[in-house]
Amino acid sequence: MNTLTSNEHRSNIVHKASRGMVWNFLAYGLGKLVVLLTTSILARILARDDFGLVAIAVVVINYLSVIKDLGLGVALIQRKEAVDDAADTVFTINLIVGFFLTIIIFPFAPFIASYFGDPMVAPVLRWLGVTFALNALGAVHIILLTKELDYRKKFIPDMGNAIVKGVASIGLAYAGFGVWALVFGQLLGVLTSVILVWLVLPWRPRLALKREIAAVLMTFGATVFIEDILSIFNENLSSIVTGRLLGLEQLSIFTLAIRLPEMLLIGNLWVMTGITFPAFSAIQDDPNALRRGALMSIRIVQIIAVPISLGMLLSADPIIRVVFGDKWLDAIPLLRIFAIYAWVHSIGFHIGDIYKAIGRPDILLKLTIFSTVLLIPSIWIGSRFGLVGLAWGQLFATVVQQIVSLKIASLFVDMHLKDIVGELKPSALGGAVMIPVVFLAMTGTQSSSPFMQLAVVSFFGAVAYIGILWIVERENFVQLLKKVGVLI
């Protein structure tokens, strides 16, 4: 009876996580659509340096955001006892650290601006620093919604943030606010998110700091905290090197070029972790099931990743012209490289969830350290050859990291190279058919407008890819569509 109850509980958790993932995908997709439309409009209005200024400030904010969290978010999600007291403690710590970072960034902003050689970085950074205090007011609410896998409610503040930020930024840009359109749009979006999350979640915090609970939470979150610091460093290293060595205008080009792969592919992979981690956790004691789950995740991810990556690689020219305008044509070669980077990054993307599920997050930390050691010289050397060289350096480091990661994962879930290759066959077959179709469509529409060319290429490329998959993966497609319909 206990075993049955335990199995039912696991099944319920996985079902709840799956349903949450659908809502998370919906929130992410609609949110990023708003961001894409906003960026497309702003790219035509604002100066190129404006994006570089905000990109530098956002990098600094991202680093400090890890310090603000201290790994307490993950610790609170994992905690089962005295959750209310723990939530109050985390809220109090977040509030203290958030306001401290907002204040401390004022005297340090000029030094950061000096490092990047542009005094405008300082006021932009100071204003964006206000987000630390604002986010502290709603961070625990978001954590509690995540803990309960209630992504349907989380959808509301997420969308509110994206819509208000987009509308405000565009309105201010047309009014002539320049870079401040991006800054104040960001602030208004965060403020809206905080207000909405307080409305959708009735939990009300108390200012309380229980040392015993704080000590336990910080101990649990220590490994996550260190791994987060290194991950954020790895994710933003290219931006730092570009801004420092190549200038803010080059950073603007870099930022827009990598934004599409991040929004269309990498961001979706992060959303999928909402199902892979709980699913792997539920089968952690069954090696065969864990192996099948790992291989299935690779198969599904590649079915999604291959057409997106190939589409960006083959039609980078019309994509940049349509989305960002002719002012950003020098981002075209970068987009092609980052399309390959996003695909490589997607292979085995969720392997890290296996390490966490089997109670070995230390392996994930060691892999992150390895990635950091590899990434620093790769990007630094690549930057000597300009933006394109830097992008190739980042791609090289990612290829090596993925090879090592998959090799180590094979030791824990008994995966071999032939198994992985087998899971890549459906997407590889679809991609092999898609490439000549897209190439012919590009050639046949050379005299058309960029918008028409992109529309034709996208249509025929999608039809070719989905058509092949419908032949070789029809049963899985039908099951997936039925499952999504039930979850919604």
GROMACS .gro file of C-alpha atoms in nm:
model
  488
    1MET     CA    1   0.000   0.000   0.000
    2ASN     CA    2   0.281   0.236   0.093
    3THR     CA    3   0.463   0.150  -0.228
    4LEU     CA    4   0.149   0.218  -0.429
    5THR     CA    5   0.096   0.548  -0.252
    6SER     CA    6   0.458   0.642  -0.315
    7ASN     CA    7   0.427   0.554  -0.684
    8GLU     CA    8   0.104   0.752  -0.712
    9HIS     CA    9   0.274   1.048  -0.545
   10ARG     CA   10   0.562   1.031  -0.791
   11SER     CA   11   0.322   1.009  -1.081
   12ASN     CA   12   0.129   1.309  -0.954
   13ILE     CA   13   0.447   1.512  -0.915
   14VAL     CA   14   0.562   1.432  -1.268
   15HIS     CA   15   0.214   1.507  -1.408
   16LYS     CA   16   0.203   1.836  -1.219
   17ALA     CA   17   0.550   1.924  -1.345
   18SER     CA   18   0.447   1.837  -1.702
   19ARG     CA   19   0.140   2.056  -1.676
   20GLY     CA   20   0.353   2.331  -1.529
   21MET     CA   21   0.598   2.299  -1.815
   22VAL     CA   22   0.319   2.363  -2.067
   23TRP     CA   23   0.226   2.684  -1.888
   24ASN     CA   24   0.592   2.772  -1.849
   25PHE     CA   25   0.644   2.727  -2.223
   26LEU     CA   26   0.337   2.939  -2.290
   27ALA     CA   27   0.463   3.216  -2.062
   28TYR     CA   28   0.811   3.195  -2.207
   29GLY     CA   29   0.694   3.185  -2.568
   30LEU     CA   30   0.452   3.476  -2.540
   31GLY     CA   31   0.694   3.672  -2.323
   32LYS     CA   32   0.979   3.629  -2.568
   33LEU     CA   33   0.749   3.716  -2.858
   34VAL     CA   34   0.681   4.048  -2.686
   35VAL     CA   35   1.055   4.094  -2.625
   36LEU     CA   36   1.133   4.012  -2.989
   37LEU     CA   37   0.878   4.260  -3.120
   38THR     CA   38   1.004   4.523  -2.876
   39THR     CA   39   1.367   4.464  -2.971
   40SER     CA   40   1.281   4.473  -3.340
   41ILE     CA   41   1.120   4.816  -3.303
   42LEU     CA   42   1.386   4.956  -3.069
   43ALA     CA   43   1.668   4.834  -3.295
   44ARG     CA   44   1.537   5.069  -3.563
   45ILE     CA   45   1.491   5.368  -3.330
   46LEU     CA   46   1.783   5.366  -3.088
   47ALA     CA   47   2.153   5.416  -3.154
   48ARG     CA   48   2.372   5.105  -3.160
   49ASP     CA   49   2.569   5.215  -2.854
   50ASP     CA   50   2.249   5.227  -2.647
   51PHE     CA   51   2.217   4.849  -2.657
   52GLY     CA   52   2.582   4.813  -2.557
   53LEU     CA   53   2.538   5.042  -2.256
   54VAL     CA   54   2.243   4.845  -2.125
   55ALA     CA   55   2.413   4.512  -2.205
   56ILE     CA   56   2.710   4.604  -1.983
   57ALA     CA   57   2.480   4.712  -1.700
   58VAL     CA   58   2.275   4.393  -1.730
   59VAL     CA   59   2.591   4.180  -1.710
   60VAL     CA   60   2.686   4.349  -1.382
   61ILE     CA   61   2.329   4.313  -1.252
   62ASN     CA   62   2.333   3.942  -1.341
   63TYR     CA   63   2.650   3.884  -1.140
   64LEU     CA   64   2.519   4.068  -0.837
   65SER     CA   65   2.184   3.887  -0.865
   66VAL     CA   66   2.361   3.560  -0.786
   67ILE     CA   67   2.502   3.717  -0.470
   68LYS     CA   68   2.153   3.838  -0.381
   69ASP     CA   69   2.007   3.488  -0.401
   70LEU     CA   70   2.289   3.304  -0.215
   71GLY     CA   71   2.141   2.973  -0.333
   72LEU     CA   72   1.848   3.024  -0.093
   73GLY     CA   73   1.586   2.989  -0.365
   74VAL     CA   74   1.681   2.629  -0.444
   75ALA     CA   75   1.712   2.553  -0.072
   76LEU     CA   76   1.360   2.683  -0.004
   77ILE     CA   77   1.216   2.480  -0.293
   78GLN     CA   78   1.378   2.165  -0.152
   79ARG     CA   79   1.274   2.228   0.211
   80LYS     CA   80   0.981   2.028   0.350
   81GLU     CA   81   0.967   2.132   0.718
   82ALA     CA   82   0.866   2.473   0.862
   83VAL     CA   83   0.826   2.617   0.512
   84ASP     CA   84   0.649   2.932   0.632
   85ASP     CA   85   0.927   3.019   0.877
   86ALA     CA   86   1.187   2.943   0.610
   87ALA     CA   87   1.003   3.161   0.357
   88ASP     CA   88   0.994   3.452   0.605
   89THR     CA   89   1.366   3.408   0.670
   90VAL     CA   90   1.453   3.402   0.299
   91PHE     CA   91   1.231   3.707   0.238
   92THR     CA   92   1.409   3.900   0.514
   93ILE     CA   93   1.755   3.804   0.388
   94ASN     CA   94   1.657   3.892   0.030
   95LEU     CA   95   1.528   4.228   0.143
   96ILE     CA   96   1.846   4.310   0.336
   97VAL     CA   97   2.078   4.199   0.056
   98GLY     CA   98   1.863   4.356  -0.218
   99PHE     CA   99   1.857   4.701  -0.062
  100PHE     CA  100   2.226   4.671   0.025
  101LEU     CA  101   2.317   4.599  -0.340
  102THR     CA  102   2.098   4.886  -0.462
  103ILE     CA  103   2.286   5.122  -0.230
  104ILE     CA  104   2.637   4.983  -0.276
  105ILE     CA  105   2.620   5.001  -0.655
  106PHE     CA  106   2.611   5.383  -0.642
  107PRO     CA  107   2.973   5.439  -0.529
  108PHE     CA  108   3.108   5.149  -0.740
  109ALA     CA  109   2.933   5.240  -1.067
  110PRO     CA  110   3.199   5.495  -1.178
  111PHE     CA  111   3.476   5.236  -1.142
  112ILE     CA  112   3.284   4.989  -1.358
  113ALA     CA  113   3.220   5.266  -1.613
  114SER     CA  114   3.592   5.346  -1.616
  115TYR     CA  115   3.677   4.980  -1.680
  116PHE     CA  116   3.459   4.978  -1.992
  117GLY     CA  117   3.569   5.326  -2.098
  118ASP     CA  118   3.228   5.496  -2.107
  119PRO     CA  119   3.103   5.729  -1.830
  120MET     CA  120   2.739   5.669  -1.931
  121VAL     CA  121   2.763   5.317  -1.788
  122ALA     CA  122   2.757   5.463  -1.434
  123PRO     CA  123   2.411   5.630  -1.434
  124VAL     CA  124   2.258   5.343  -1.631
  125LEU     CA  125   2.397   5.095  -1.380
  126ARG     CA  126   2.275   5.298  -1.083
  127TRP     CA  127   1.920   5.312  -1.211
  128LEU     CA  128   1.912   4.944  -1.302
  129GLY     CA  129   2.048   4.870  -0.955
  130VAL     CA  130   1.707   4.968  -0.819
  131THR     CA  131   1.582   4.633  -0.954
  132PHE     CA  132   1.763   4.458  -0.666
  133ALA     CA  133   1.534   4.623  -0.411
  134LEU     CA  134   1.225   4.573  -0.628
  135ASN     CA  135   1.295   4.207  -0.703
  136ALA     CA  136   1.359   4.136  -0.334
  137LEU     CA  137   0.995   4.221  -0.264
  138GLY     CA  138   0.863   3.949  -0.495
  139ALA     CA  139   1.141   3.689  -0.517
  140VAL     CA  140   1.004   3.455  -0.248
  141HIS     CA  141   0.655   3.469  -0.400
  142ILE     CA  142   0.805   3.346  -0.728
  143ILE     CA  143   0.998   3.075  -0.542
  144LEU     CA  144   0.682   2.952  -0.367
  145LEU     CA  145   0.491   2.935  -0.695
  146THR     CA  146   0.780   2.737  -0.844
  147LYS     CA  147   0.791   2.509  -0.540
  148GLU     CA  148   0.424   2.427  -0.592
  149LEU     CA  149   0.479   2.396  -0.969
  150ASP     CA  150   0.200   2.652  -1.010
  151TYR     CA  151   0.321   2.800  -1.337
  152ARG     CA  152  -0.032   2.897  -1.434
  153LYS     CA  153  -0.030   3.171  -1.168
  154LYS     CA  154   0.333   3.253  -1.241
  155PHE     CA  155   0.227   3.318  -1.601
  156ILE     CA  156   0.049   3.640  -1.494
  157PRO     CA  157   0.347   3.833  -1.347
  158ASP     CA  158   0.577   3.700  -1.620
  159MET     CA  159   0.352   3.831  -1.896
  160GLY     CA  160   0.286   4.155  -1.709
  161ASN     CA  161   0.659   4.218  -1.689
  162ALA     CA  162   0.715   4.153  -2.060
  163ILE     CA  163   0.419   4.360  -2.183
  164VAL     CA  164   0.474   4.664  -1.960
  165LYS     CA  165   0.849   4.663  -2.029
  166GLY     CA  166   0.788   4.644  -2.403
  167VAL     CA  167   0.518   4.910  -2.423
  168ALA     CA  168   0.705   5.149  -2.191
  169SER     CA  169   1.037   5.106  -2.374
  170ILE     CA  170   0.884   5.166  -2.716
  171GLY     CA  171   0.684   5.467  -2.598
  172LEU     CA  172   0.985   5.626  -2.430
  173ALA     CA  173   1.206   5.554  -2.732
  174TYR     CA  174   0.963   5.731  -2.966
  175ALA     CA  175   0.953   6.019  -2.715
  176GLY     CA  176   1.329   6.060  -2.755
  177PHE     CA  177   1.455   5.913  -2.427
  178GLY     CA  178   1.731   5.714  -2.599
  179VAL     CA  179   1.904   5.460  -2.376
  180TRP     CA  180   1.676   5.557  -2.086
  181ALA     CA  181   1.386   5.400  -2.274
  182LEU     CA  182   1.550   5.062  -2.214
  183VAL     CA  183   1.636   5.143  -1.852
  184PHE     CA  184   1.299   5.278  -1.739
  185GLY     CA  185   1.116   5.010  -1.937
  186GLN     CA  186   1.310   4.749  -1.740
  187LEU     CA  187   1.225   4.915  -1.407
  188LEU     CA  188   0.855   4.946  -1.487
  189GLY     CA  189   0.843   4.582  -1.599
  190VAL     CA  190   0.998   4.459  -1.273
  191LEU     CA  191   0.766   4.679  -1.065
  192THR     CA  192   0.463   4.541  -1.251
  193SER     CA  193   0.581   4.183  -1.195
  194VAL     CA  194   0.618   4.240  -0.820
  195ILE     CA  195   0.270   4.394  -0.789
  196LEU     CA  196   0.108   4.112  -0.988
  197VAL     CA  197   0.281   3.829  -0.800
  198TRP     CA  198   0.157   3.976  -0.470
  199LEU     CA  199  -0.194   3.976  -0.618
  200VAL     CA  200  -0.192   3.617  -0.749
  201LEU     CA  201  -0.031   3.463  -0.438
  202PRO     CA  202  -0.202   3.546  -0.106
  203TRP     CA  203   0.107   3.463   0.104
  204ARG     CA  204   0.218   3.763   0.310
  205PRO     CA  205   0.571   3.762   0.454
  206ARG     CA  206   0.683   3.861   0.802
  207LEU     CA  207   1.017   4.023   0.876
  208ALA     CA  208   1.178   3.739   1.071
  209LEU     CA  209   1.530   3.600   1.071
  210LYS     CA  210   1.569   3.259   1.237
  211ARG     CA  211   1.938   3.180   1.253
  212GLU     CA  212   1.897   2.802   1.268
  213ILE     CA  213   1.681   2.796   0.956
  214ALA     CA  214   1.908   3.045   0.777
  215ALA     CA  215   2.214   2.830   0.855
  216VAL     CA  216   2.048   2.515   0.720
  217LEU     CA  217   1.930   2.690   0.403
  218MET     CA  218   2.269   2.847   0.335
  219THR     CA  219   2.448   2.517   0.392
  220PHE     CA  220   2.222   2.342   0.141
  221GLY     CA  221   2.248   2.627  -0.110
  222ALA     CA  222   2.626   2.666  -0.090
  223THR     CA  223   2.708   2.427  -0.376
  224VAL     CA  224   2.429   2.571  -0.589
  225PHE     CA  225   2.553   2.922  -0.510
  226ILE     CA  226   2.907   2.846  -0.628
  227GLU     CA  227   2.781   2.671  -0.941
  228ASP     CA  228   2.550   2.966  -1.016
  229ILE     CA  229   2.838   3.213  -0.985
  230LEU     CA  230   3.049   3.015  -1.232
  231SER     CA  231   2.755   2.964  -1.470
  232ILE     CA  232   2.673   3.335  -1.476
  233PHE     CA  233   3.041   3.409  -1.530
  234ASN     CA  234   3.052   3.167  -1.825
  235GLU     CA  235   2.731   3.305  -1.976
  236ASN     CA  236   2.847   3.666  -1.960
  237LEU     CA  237   3.221   3.632  -2.022
  238SER     CA  238   3.183   3.700  -2.395
  239SER     CA  239   2.994   4.023  -2.324
  240ILE     CA  240   3.259   4.140  -2.077
  241VAL     CA  241   3.546   4.069  -2.318
  242THR     CA  242   3.361   4.230  -2.608
  243GLY     CA  243   3.272   4.544  -2.413
  244ARG     CA  244   3.621   4.581  -2.268
  245LEU     CA  245   3.835   4.502  -2.575
  246LEU     CA  246   3.612   4.579  -2.874
  247GLY     CA  247   3.387   4.861  -2.749
  248LEU     CA  248   3.018   4.917  -2.680
  249GLU     CA  249   2.912   4.931  -3.046
  250GLN     CA  250   3.062   4.587  -3.109
  251LEU     CA  251   2.894   4.465  -2.790
  252SER     CA  252   2.561   4.586  -2.929
  253ILE     CA  253   2.613   4.375  -3.242
  254PHE     CA  254   2.714   4.075  -3.032
  255THR     CA  255   2.411   4.117  -2.802
  256LEU     CA  256   2.157   4.127  -3.084
  257ALA     CA  257   2.321   3.839  -3.274
  258ILE     CA  258   2.310   3.600  -2.979
  259ARG     CA  259   1.965   3.712  -2.863
  260LEU     CA  260   1.778   3.514  -3.129
  261PRO     CA  261   1.944   3.175  -3.054
  262GLU     CA  262   1.894   3.239  -2.682
  263MET     CA  263   1.526   3.325  -2.722
  264LEU     CA  264   1.433   3.066  -2.984
  265LEU     CA  265   1.629   2.768  -2.852
  266ILE     CA  266   1.841   2.797  -2.538
  267GLY     CA  267   1.566   2.964  -2.336
  268ASN     CA  268   1.323   2.687  -2.430
  269LEU     CA  269   1.572   2.430  -2.306
  270TRP     CA  270   1.583   2.601  -1.968
  271VAL     CA  271   1.205   2.587  -1.953
  272MET     CA  272   1.219   2.212  -2.019
  273THR     CA  273   1.426   2.160  -1.704
  274GLY     CA  274   1.098   2.211  -1.520
  275ILE     CA  275   1.000   1.860  -1.631
  276THR     CA  276   1.333   1.680  -1.677
  277PHE     CA  277   1.458   1.735  -1.321
  278PRO     CA  278   1.144   1.611  -1.141
  279ALA     CA  279   1.106   1.329  -1.395
  280PHE     CA  280   1.465   1.212  -1.346
  281SER     CA  281   1.424   1.244  -0.969
  282ALA     CA  282   1.118   1.019  -0.978
  283ILE     CA  283   1.314   0.738  -1.151
  284GLN     CA  284   1.656   0.791  -0.990
  285ASP     CA  285   1.651   0.440  -0.834
  286ASP     CA  286   1.583   0.268  -1.166
  287PRO     CA  287   1.901   0.273  -1.382
  288ASN     CA  288   1.725   0.142  -1.692
  289ALA     CA  289   1.446   0.398  -1.666
  290LEU     CA  290   1.702   0.674  -1.605
  291ARG     CA  291   1.894   0.568  -1.915
  292ARG     CA  292   1.578   0.564  -2.127
  293GLY     CA  293   1.476   0.903  -1.988
  294ALA     CA  294   1.816   1.057  -2.067
  295LEU     CA  295   1.812   0.925  -2.423
  296MET     CA  296   1.453   1.034  -2.476
  297SER     CA  297   1.537   1.387  -2.357
  298ILE     CA  298   1.819   1.402  -2.613
  299ARG     CA  299   1.582   1.280  -2.886
  300ILE     CA  300   1.308   1.534  -2.805
  301VAL     CA  301   1.549   1.825  -2.763
  302GLN     CA  302   1.716   1.754  -3.097
  303ILE     CA  303   1.383   1.731  -3.278
  304ILE     CA  304   1.322   2.087  -3.158
  305ALA     CA  305   1.679   2.218  -3.187
  306VAL     CA  306   1.777   2.104  -3.536
  307PRO     CA  307   1.517   2.298  -3.742
  308ILE     CA  308   1.560   2.614  -3.533
  309SER     CA  309   1.940   2.605  -3.561
  310LEU     CA  310   1.937   2.520  -3.932
  311GLY     CA  311   1.681   2.790  -3.998
  312MET     CA  312   1.899   3.056  -3.835
  313LEU     CA  313   2.214   2.923  -4.003
  314LEU     CA  314   2.075   2.912  -4.357
  315SER     CA  315   1.853   3.221  -4.351
  316ALA     CA  316   2.056   3.453  -4.127
  317ASP     CA  317   2.054   3.731  -4.389
  318PRO     CA  318   1.676   3.780  -4.420
  319ILE     CA  319   1.630   3.718  -4.046
  320ILE     CA  320   1.857   4.008  -3.950
  321ARG     CA  321   1.709   4.237  -4.216
  322VAL     CA  322   1.350   4.165  -4.112
  323VAL     CA  323   1.392   4.149  -3.734
  324PHE     CA  324   1.651   4.421  -3.669
  325GLY     CA  325   1.686   4.617  -3.993
  326ASP     CA  326   1.969   4.698  -4.235
  327LYS     CA  327   2.155   4.888  -3.963
  328TRP     CA  328   2.262   4.553  -3.813
  329LEU     CA  329   2.385   4.361  -4.119
  330ASP     CA  330   2.724   4.299  -3.955
  331ALA     CA  331   2.542   4.066  -3.713
  332ILE     CA  332   2.471   3.816  -3.994
  333PRO     CA  333   2.797   3.613  -3.973
  334LEU     CA  334   2.768   3.610  -3.593
  335LEU     CA  335   2.414   3.474  -3.608
  336ARG     CA  336   2.533   3.186  -3.827
  337ILE     CA  337   2.803   3.092  -3.575
  338PHE     CA  338   2.568   3.127  -3.279
  339ALA     CA  339   2.313   2.907  -3.456
  340ILE     CA  340   2.572   2.626  -3.459
  341TYR     CA  341   2.666   2.713  -3.099
  342ALA     CA  342   2.302   2.684  -2.987
  343TRP     CA  343   2.268   2.343  -3.151
  344VAL     CA  344   2.587   2.208  -2.992
  345HIS     CA  345   2.479   2.355  -2.658
  346SER     CA  346   2.146   2.172  -2.685
  347ILE     CA  347   2.299   1.823  -2.712
  348GLY     CA  348   2.290   1.674  -2.366
  349PHE     CA  349   2.161   2.004  -2.225
  350HIS     CA  350   1.961   1.826  -1.954
  351ILE     CA  351   2.235   1.584  -1.851
  352GLY     CA  352   2.302   1.810  -1.552
  353ASP     CA  353   1.952   1.729  -1.424
  354ILE     CA  354   2.059   1.365  -1.393
  355TYR     CA  355   2.345   1.458  -1.158
  356LYS     CA  356   2.107   1.658  -0.941
  357ALA     CA  357   1.845   1.383  -0.948
  358ILE     CA  358   2.089   1.115  -0.827
  359GLY     CA  359   2.223   1.343  -0.555
  360ARG     CA  360   2.555   1.429  -0.725
  361PRO     CA  361   2.542   1.807  -0.790
  362ASP     CA  362   2.917   1.810  -0.720
  363ILE     CA  363   2.974   1.658  -1.064
  364LEU     CA  364   2.782   1.944  -1.221
  365LEU     CA  365   2.995   2.191  -1.027
  366LYS     CA  366   3.317   2.025  -1.146
  367LEU     CA  367   3.196   2.035  -1.506
  368THR     CA  368   3.114   2.403  -1.468
  369ILE     CA  369   3.464   2.469  -1.334
  370PHE     CA  370   3.608   2.280  -1.632
  371SER     CA  371   3.395   2.490  -1.868
  372THR     CA  372   3.520   2.810  -1.705
  373VAL     CA  373   3.885   2.708  -1.738
  374LEU     CA  374   3.827   2.618  -2.104
  375LEU     CA  375   3.613   2.920  -2.193
  376ILE     CA  376   3.845   3.195  -2.067
  377PRO     CA  377   4.140   3.130  -2.304
  378SER     CA  378   3.912   3.033  -2.593
  379ILE     CA  379   3.722   3.362  -2.586
  380TRP     CA  380   4.029   3.570  -2.505
  381ILE     CA  381   4.227   3.429  -2.799
  382GLY     CA  382   3.926   3.447  -3.029
  383SER     CA  383   3.867   3.813  -2.945
  384ARG     CA  384   4.205   3.895  -3.101
  385PHE     CA  385   4.037   3.826  -3.436
  386GLY     CA  386   3.735   4.047  -3.371
  387LEU     CA  387   3.374   3.956  -3.306
  388VAL     CA  388   3.373   3.660  -3.544
  389GLY     CA  389   3.686   3.518  -3.382
  390LEU     CA  390   3.532   3.558  -3.037
  391ALA     CA  391   3.220   3.372  -3.151
  392TRP     CA  392   3.429   3.087  -3.292
  393GLY     CA  393   3.619   3.071  -2.962
  394GLN     CA  394   3.293   3.036  -2.771
  395LEU     CA  395   3.177   2.764  -3.011
  396PHE     CA  396   3.504   2.570  -2.975
  397ALA     CA  397   3.480   2.572  -2.595
  398THR     CA  398   3.118   2.454  -2.610
  399VAL     CA  399   3.202   2.162  -2.841
  400VAL     CA  400   3.476   2.037  -2.608
  401GLN     CA  401   3.257   2.086  -2.301
  402GLN     CA  402   2.970   1.886  -2.453
  403ILE     CA  403   3.198   1.597  -2.550
  404VAL     CA  404   3.337   1.574  -2.196
  405SER     CA  405   2.991   1.612  -2.040
  406LEU     CA  406   2.838   1.330  -2.246
  407LYS     CA  407   3.137   1.105  -2.178
  408ILE     CA  408   3.102   1.150  -1.802
  409ALA     CA  409   2.724   1.106  -1.819
  410SER     CA  410   2.771   0.773  -1.996
  411LEU     CA  411   2.942   0.640  -1.682
  412PHE     CA  412   2.631   0.705  -1.471
  413VAL     CA  413   2.347   0.606  -1.704
  414ASP     CA  414   2.520   0.348  -1.925
  415MET     CA  415   2.489   0.553  -2.244
  416HIS     CA  416   2.717   0.483  -2.536
  417LEU     CA  417   2.796   0.689  -2.845
  418LYS     CA  418   2.589   0.459  -3.067
  419ASP     CA  419   2.289   0.510  -2.835
  420ILE     CA  420   2.318   0.889  -2.863
  421VAL     CA  421   2.364   0.872  -3.241
  422GLY     CA  422   2.054   0.656  -3.260
  423GLU     CA  423   1.848   0.924  -3.085
  424LEU     CA  424   1.977   1.185  -3.332
  425LYS     CA  425   1.858   0.997  -3.641
  426PRO     CA  426   1.504   1.143  -3.671
  427SER     CA  427   1.620   1.504  -3.639
  428ALA     CA  428   1.923   1.439  -3.862
  429LEU     CA  429   1.700   1.292  -4.132
  430GLY     CA  430   1.462   1.586  -4.110
  431GLY     CA  431   1.754   1.828  -4.123
  432ALA     CA  432   1.907   1.651  -4.424
  433VAL     CA  433   1.584   1.704  -4.618
  434MET     CA  434   1.534   2.057  -4.487
  435ILE     CA  435   1.877   2.187  -4.599
  436PRO     CA  436   1.832   2.155  -4.980
  437VAL     CA  437   1.470   2.274  -4.956
  438VAL     CA  438   1.575   2.590  -4.771
  439PHE     CA  439   1.869   2.643  -5.006
  440LEU     CA  440   1.642   2.622  -5.311
  441ALA     CA  441   1.388   2.854  -5.148
  442MET     CA  442   1.661   3.107  -5.067
  443THR     CA  443   1.793   3.091  -5.424
  444GLY     CA  444   1.449   3.124  -5.578
  445THR     CA  445   1.355   3.430  -5.370
  446GLN     CA  446   1.675   3.634  -5.403
  447SER     CA  447   1.495   3.910  -5.591
  448SER     CA  448   1.210   3.923  -5.336
  449SER     CA  449   1.191   4.147  -5.031
  450PRO     CA  450   1.362   4.015  -4.714
  451PHE     CA  451   1.023   3.965  -4.548
  452MET     CA  452   0.885   3.763  -4.838
  453GLN     CA  453   1.206   3.562  -4.864
  454LEU     CA  454   1.199   3.478  -4.492
  455ALA     CA  455   0.829   3.384  -4.508
  456VAL     CA  456   0.879   3.151  -4.806
  457VAL     CA  457   1.194   2.991  -4.664
  458SER     CA  458   1.032   2.937  -4.323
  459PHE     CA  459   0.720   2.781  -4.475
  460PHE     CA  460   0.895   2.534  -4.706
  461GLY     CA  461   1.164   2.453  -4.450
  462ALA     CA  462   0.903   2.377  -4.184
  463VAL     CA  463   0.690   2.169  -4.423
  464ALA     CA  464   0.993   1.962  -4.529
  465TYR     CA  465   1.114   1.900  -4.174
  466ILE     CA  466   0.774   1.828  -4.018
  467GLY     CA  467   0.678   1.612  -4.316
  468ILE     CA  468   0.977   1.383  -4.266
  469LEU     CA  469   0.921   1.367  -3.890
  470TRP     CA  470   0.556   1.284  -3.945
  471ILE     CA  471   0.669   0.981  -4.142
  472VAL     CA  472   0.933   0.855  -3.897
  473GLU     CA  473   0.792   0.986  -3.565
  474ARG     CA  474   0.416   0.987  -3.621
  475GLU     CA  475   0.328   0.780  -3.314
  476ASN     CA  476   0.535   0.996  -3.078
  477PHE     CA  477   0.388   1.314  -3.232
  478VAL     CA  478   0.031   1.196  -3.174
  479GLN     CA  479   0.105   1.094  -2.815
  480LEU     CA  480   0.273   1.428  -2.745
  481LEU     CA  481  -0.019   1.629  -2.886
  482LYS     CA  482  -0.268   1.427  -2.681
  483LYS     CA  483  -0.063   1.476  -2.366
  484VAL     CA  484  -0.033   1.851  -2.417
  485GLY     CA  485  -0.409   1.873  -2.473
  486VAL     CA  486  -0.476   1.694  -2.145
  487LEU     CA  487  -0.225   1.905  -1.950
  488ILE     CA  488  -0.369   2.236  -2.068
   0.00000   0.00000   0.00000
